[in-house]
C-alpha atoms as one frame of an Amber mdcrd trajectory, in Angstrom:
protein
 126.957 118.628  34.843 124.525 115.770  35.509 121.843 117.631  37.501 119.789
 114.471  37.934 122.635 112.713  39.732 123.305 115.862  41.745 119.653 116.036
  42.784 119.590 112.359  43.727 122.790 112.849  45.721 121.355 115.891  47.470
 118.138 114.047  48.322 120.199 111.125  49.569 122.314 113.432  51.730 119.220
 115.109  53.183 117.557 111.729  53.784 120.681 110.426  55.491 120.871 113.559
  57.617 117.210 113.150  58.550 117.728 109.496  59.448 120.855 110.381  61.437
 118.922 113.051  63.330 116.128 110.580  64.022 118.621 107.988  65.221 120.338
 110.593  67.369 117.026 111.676  68.921 115.670 108.141  69.341 114.358 107.475
  72.800 116.418 104.978  74.775 115.406 101.372  75.152 115.052 100.121  78.717
 115.805  96.759  80.318 115.019  96.338  84.018 116.748  93.222  85.363 115.076
  92.176  88.610 116.897  89.348  90.392 115.342  87.265  93.168 116.493  86.828
  96.815 120.044  88.160  96.486 122.228  89.488  99.296 123.620  93.018  99.320
 127.251  91.863  99.007 126.554  89.052  96.554 128.406  90.507  93.597 132.175
  90.679  93.387 131.978  94.468  93.016 129.877  94.698  96.183 132.271  92.717
  98.331 131.550  89.103  97.388 135.153  88.324  96.521 134.470  84.588  96.397
 132.025  85.169  93.536 132.726  85.317  89.808 130.390  87.971  88.371 132.277
  89.745  85.567 129.187  90.773  83.580 127.397  92.586  86.395 130.665  94.038
  87.664 131.322  95.456  84.199 127.772  96.758  83.996 128.323  98.602  87.262
 131.617 100.007  86.023 129.886 101.327  82.906 127.397 103.355  84.926 126.428
 104.081  88.525 126.465 101.715  91.506 124.386 102.557  94.584 125.560 101.632
  98.090 122.378 102.581  99.984 119.686 101.265  97.703 116.556  99.703  99.192
 113.515  97.705  98.268 110.214  98.987  99.636 109.544  95.478 100.957 111.602
  92.539 102.270 109.520  89.994 100.303 108.942  89.255  96.622 105.440  90.317
  95.599 105.232  93.720  97.326 108.714  94.561  96.077 107.693  93.849  92.490
 104.395  95.707  92.801 106.122  98.747  94.263 108.828  98.839  91.597 106.332
  98.502  88.757 104.054 101.256  90.105 106.489 103.682  91.747 104.420 103.425
  94.916 104.753 101.981  98.383 103.300  98.433  98.452 100.414  99.686 100.586
  99.418 102.235  97.947  99.996  99.655  95.205  97.506  97.386  96.968  99.849
  94.459  97.555 101.437  94.584 101.004 101.836  90.820 101.470 102.823  87.891
  99.247 100.582  87.230  96.260  99.132  83.762  95.863 100.804  81.213  93.615
  97.433  79.571  92.920  95.914  80.039  89.495  92.692  82.014  89.666  93.707
  84.191  92.619  94.133  87.905  91.949  96.994  89.979  93.326  97.728  93.615
  92.601  94.566  95.129  91.162  94.620  96.181  87.536  93.578  99.743  88.352
  97.237 100.402  89.118  99.222 102.078  86.338 102.326  99.982  85.882 105.637
 100.706  84.273 104.488  98.454  81.449 101.488 100.710  80.828 103.604 103.836
  81.167 105.956 102.701  78.385 103.291 101.085  76.208 101.171 104.228  76.212
 104.268 106.234  75.245 104.733 104.130  72.103 107.219 101.562  73.422 106.998
  97.837  72.733 106.816  96.140  76.123 107.731  92.675  77.362 107.651  90.777
  80.641 110.075  87.857  80.681 110.473  85.627  83.752 108.797  85.725  87.156
 105.535  87.627  87.763 104.062  86.749  91.197 101.748  89.743  91.548  98.515
  88.250  90.227  97.318  84.952  88.753  94.069  85.876  87.002  93.500  87.058
  83.456  92.908  90.574  84.782  96.078  90.677  86.857  98.560  88.802  84.653
 101.144  90.715  82.579  99.169  91.207  79.359  96.479  93.047  81.325  99.095
  95.164  83.121 100.696  96.876  80.151 102.873  94.198  78.565 102.490  93.491
  74.850 104.382  90.240  75.286 104.724  87.964  78.296 106.666  84.756  78.803
 107.265  83.159  82.186 105.667  81.873  85.356 102.957  83.483  87.441 103.650
  82.072  90.911 106.540  82.439  93.316 109.038  79.835  92.087 109.405  76.909
  89.719 111.705  74.002  89.111 113.888  75.268  86.289 113.583  72.092  84.217
 110.018  70.823  84.701 108.522  74.322  85.233 106.316  73.004  88.027 105.657
  75.115  91.104 108.439  74.375  93.595 106.829  75.257  96.925 104.132  72.583
  97.080 102.017  70.480  94.787 101.788  68.110  93.107 100.735  68.745  89.526
 101.025  72.529  89.416 102.674  73.354  86.120 103.404  77.085  85.724 104.702
  78.315  82.360 102.759  80.839  80.300 103.045  82.741  77.040 100.680  85.663
  76.566  98.168  84.245  79.025  98.157  80.726  77.570  99.780  77.770  79.302
 102.635  76.236  77.297 105.029  73.326  77.829 108.775  73.239  77.178 109.616
  70.319  79.444 113.266  69.821  80.290 114.501  73.140  78.900 116.440  75.186
  81.474 114.311  78.202  82.333 117.151  80.805  82.404 117.994  79.724  78.845
 114.360  80.205  77.873 114.515  83.718  79.315 117.580  84.534  77.225 115.960
  83.110  74.096 112.747  85.057  74.575 114.501  88.318  75.410 116.908  88.148
  72.504 114.086  87.285  70.111 112.024  90.228  71.370 114.953  92.635  70.980
 115.617  91.374  67.455 111.984  91.810  66.448 111.771  95.311  67.929 115.242
  96.630  67.160 113.770  99.499  65.133 111.301 100.509  67.854 111.954 101.730
  71.387 111.305  98.837  73.761 110.921  98.222  77.483 111.759  94.792  78.894
 111.048  93.677  82.456 113.602  90.862  82.751 112.509  89.258  86.036 115.091
  86.517  86.397 114.302  83.925  89.078 117.862  83.687  90.422 119.193  83.054
  93.059 115.752  82.106  94.471 115.387  78.439  95.369 115.623  75.818  94.007
 119.361  76.474  93.721 119.901  74.943  90.289 123.101  76.462  88.997 124.596
  74.946  85.875 127.017  72.067  86.238 130.099  73.997  85.113 129.535  76.575
  87.856 128.911  73.921  90.491 132.223  72.363  89.439 133.951  75.759  89.459
 133.036  76.493  93.083 133.737  72.946  94.196 137.274  73.252  92.797 137.625
  76.581  94.631 136.742  74.810  97.872 133.650  76.891  98.633 131.631  75.184
 101.360 127.929  74.320 101.269 125.477  76.006 100.987 127.518  78.923  99.671
 128.781  76.798  96.771 125.268  76.105  95.465 124.199  79.706  95.879 127.389
  81.005  94.241 126.957  78.665  91.280 123.487  80.056  90.721 124.757  83.646
  90.968 127.422  82.975  88.330 124.816  81.248  86.167 122.685  84.401  86.369
 125.665  86.601  85.550 126.414  84.540  82.454 122.806  84.566  81.223 122.586
  88.338  81.632 125.823  88.524  79.664 124.196  86.686  76.760 121.421  89.271
  76.662 123.828  92.203  76.840 125.995  90.635  74.139 123.009  90.341  71.820
 122.061  93.932  72.619 125.515  94.987  71.449 125.332  92.832  68.309 122.129
  94.645  67.403 123.894  97.975  67.814 121.540  98.994  70.630 123.845  98.968
  73.638 124.817 102.656  73.577 121.230 103.870  73.755 119.744 101.294  76.115
 119.256 101.959  79.813 119.989  98.799  81.797 119.030  98.569  85.455 119.934
  95.718  87.771 118.720  95.045  91.293 117.309  92.129  93.329 113.807  92.284
  94.778 115.094  92.043  98.370 117.772  90.392 100.492 118.917  86.776 100.554
 116.837  83.931 101.977 117.596  81.723 104.971 114.725  79.342 104.229 115.164
  75.563 104.359 114.645  75.296 100.620 117.777  77.368 100.075 119.792  75.097
 102.397 119.426  77.597 105.240 121.299  80.491 103.598 124.167  80.756 101.095
 123.699  84.463 100.552 125.482  87.229 102.438 125.079  90.894 103.310 128.451
  91.535 104.907 128.043  93.063 108.346 124.382  93.942 107.797 121.841  92.242
 110.012 118.834  90.196 108.933 117.691  88.545 105.706 114.591  88.224 103.535
 111.386  88.890 105.544 113.161  91.207 107.994 113.256  95.006 108.044 116.778
  94.961 109.391 119.184  96.199 106.711 119.980  92.851 105.078 116.301  92.311
 104.319 115.860  95.453 102.239 119.262  96.859 101.197 120.285  95.481  97.806
 122.947  95.992  95.122 121.677  98.332  92.401 123.135  99.496  89.102 122.056
 101.767  86.274 123.978 101.936  83.002 123.296 104.004  79.889 126.474 104.646
  77.852 124.869 107.425  75.822 123.433 109.305  78.766 125.207 108.395  82.027
 128.868 108.801  82.842 130.480 105.525  83.864 132.503 104.308  86.823 130.537
 106.167  89.479 129.318 105.271  92.965 126.473 106.935  94.829 125.986 106.702
  98.596 122.683 108.589  98.790 119.567 106.749  99.924 117.475 105.496  96.988
 114.760 102.912  96.450 113.192 100.610  93.878 110.123 102.881  93.728 112.402
 105.584  92.292 113.043 103.785  88.999 109.552 104.670  87.740 109.958 108.481
  87.726 113.663 108.197  86.874 113.001 106.229  83.696 110.075 108.445  82.765
 112.357 111.484  82.943 115.162 109.876  80.957 112.740 108.692  78.265 110.744
 111.910  78.028 107.499 110.327  79.234 104.955 112.371  81.127 104.121 110.926
  84.546 100.527 109.844  85.193  98.153 112.049  87.150  98.194 109.906  90.273
 100.064 109.751  93.554 103.603 108.401  93.233 105.944 107.767  96.152 109.088
 107.379  94.062 111.412 110.298  93.310 113.524 110.785  90.200 117.180 109.881
  90.721 118.458 111.736  87.654 119.885 114.569  89.770 121.776 112.180  92.042
 123.023 110.163  89.078 124.320 113.323  87.421 125.815 114.959  90.520 127.425
 113.138  93.415 126.750 116.146  95.642 122.997 116.152  95.033 120.965 115.443
  98.186 118.980 112.256  98.743 115.442 112.591  97.424 113.761 110.870 100.376
 114.027 112.670 103.701 111.919 109.939 105.330 111.161 106.411 104.143 108.707
 103.796 105.442 108.249 100.041 105.469 105.377  97.887 106.757 105.312  94.154
 106.176 104.680  90.995 108.179 104.216  90.448 111.861 100.725  90.064 113.321
  97.693  92.298 113.694  98.697  93.106 117.253 102.417  93.187 116.574 103.009
  94.385 112.996 106.565  94.693 111.701 107.324  98.186 110.479 110.203 100.627
 110.159 110.788 104.284 109.403 114.089 105.884 108.484 114.996 109.549 108.740
 118.616 110.398 108.084 120.808 107.976 110.013 118.029 107.109 112.458 115.886
 104.049 111.793 113.083 102.982 114.109 111.864  99.389 113.860 108.928  97.831
 115.663 108.759  94.085 116.279 111.528  93.422 113.725 111.887  89.828 112.598
 115.128  88.119 113.721 115.337  90.295 116.841 115.419  88.683 120.276 112.750
  89.780 122.747 115.348  91.095 125.171 116.790  93.384 122.479 113.551  95.370
 122.201 112.204  97.919 124.633 108.945  97.407 126.490 106.885  98.491 123.490
 108.703  96.408 120.896 110.903  99.186 119.541 114.442  98.976 118.224 116.132
 102.268 117.349 119.171 101.969 115.096 121.709 104.593 114.151 123.142 103.493
 110.824 126.057 105.906 111.004 127.288 104.664 114.362 126.198 101.016 114.053
 125.265  99.867 110.550 125.124  96.273 111.808 122.101  97.203 113.994 123.381
  95.376 117.042 122.744  98.195 119.491 119.306  99.507 120.435 119.521 103.281
 120.921 115.864 103.616 122.013 116.420 103.955 125.770 118.841 106.865 125.374
 116.845 108.643 122.654 113.143 108.664 123.606 112.501 111.924 121.731 113.751
 110.368 118.482 111.599 107.285 119.073 108.480 109.401 119.527 109.253 111.589
 116.517 109.702 108.613 114.185 106.709 106.789 115.655 104.465 109.780 114.952
 105.793 110.008 111.403 104.951 106.344 110.828 101.462 106.631 112.332 100.674
 109.595 110.101 102.044 107.808 107.033 100.213 104.506 107.568  96.913 106.372
 107.872  97.569 108.390 104.739  98.749 105.496 102.592  95.693 103.382 103.444
  93.217 106.252 103.070  94.451 107.729  99.808
């Protein structure tokens, strides 16, 4: 007997077993896909039957889709700050829109972001796409926990010139690791795919966390030509056709990332989350609308349902059973503790507002983790827009898009989402006790969150 060969074979078997055990126990990768200004029903699987979104529909079918999922803010910057910190925007220090001017800070860097959470746990971290929560060296991605950053720092860019779209002129906004770069004429969604796929390739042997903040379907509506042609041939009217073309463009680009993930053999053990930052926009720059939220009322900027309720998906083939739907209330601030639990990362010793969704994801009968939820954004000093939800009751004060005659004498609108999800009827007059209860809850919360 050749004992040398036997020994080599035994060592090889033990080494293989050790490697297999390590591979089996490897912490999951994470990709958080954060879309921009998308309506609650603007995926085919969420009711947008005029839309072609096979990638995101398949992603939802491979995991869990939420039907009552909310952003903690109806506008971009606070939504992003809250998701990245697991805190209400007020506690995250960014209640209103961050500036798109270079040199202006946004969310302070004493927050502990999801990037820092994963980086400190040994993950390689990347921000790819939109930032819009700080435009100084101290508040840009590399100072907020991201090893690698590629994208723009303001609110929106032209996808070909990479100049700020809101106003100007001469405000170029494309950055790589804190240094301005130029890739004139290259379609920004393609740049996002390139950068993400390159990062995954380079870090395929390490656990990684990617914040894939795709700037779609935010204006300018610059869907690719083939999708514009597709919806024109389907007879979809303007502005829905332009918006739909951009949605399908986004779906295809996400598909390229997921395809590369599979080619690398990483798809089974990668958690992929998808959600928009808030509801669709009715601004002039988006042709007045294009997005939809079914029978929900409102849009971006409003605390009516269409401003904050968004499509949301989590998929993890190795760890989450597929083809499930959850109707429990959940929020973007919940991803922080949820991902920490799935990835075996200890939560920081600081106040979090998010709650882990792992129990709900595992068991359809598990109760919602938030008994009460709060929003405060916009309005004026004398007439601030805020809302508080407890169960099916939702009290709004000075809600945007409401007519003066719809509100009571103190600016209140009480909705019952079970009886009237479209929020057309004000229940305040017939339920004064509920109004007072929810008002007191809000007043206590707003004091606490600002005096932490």
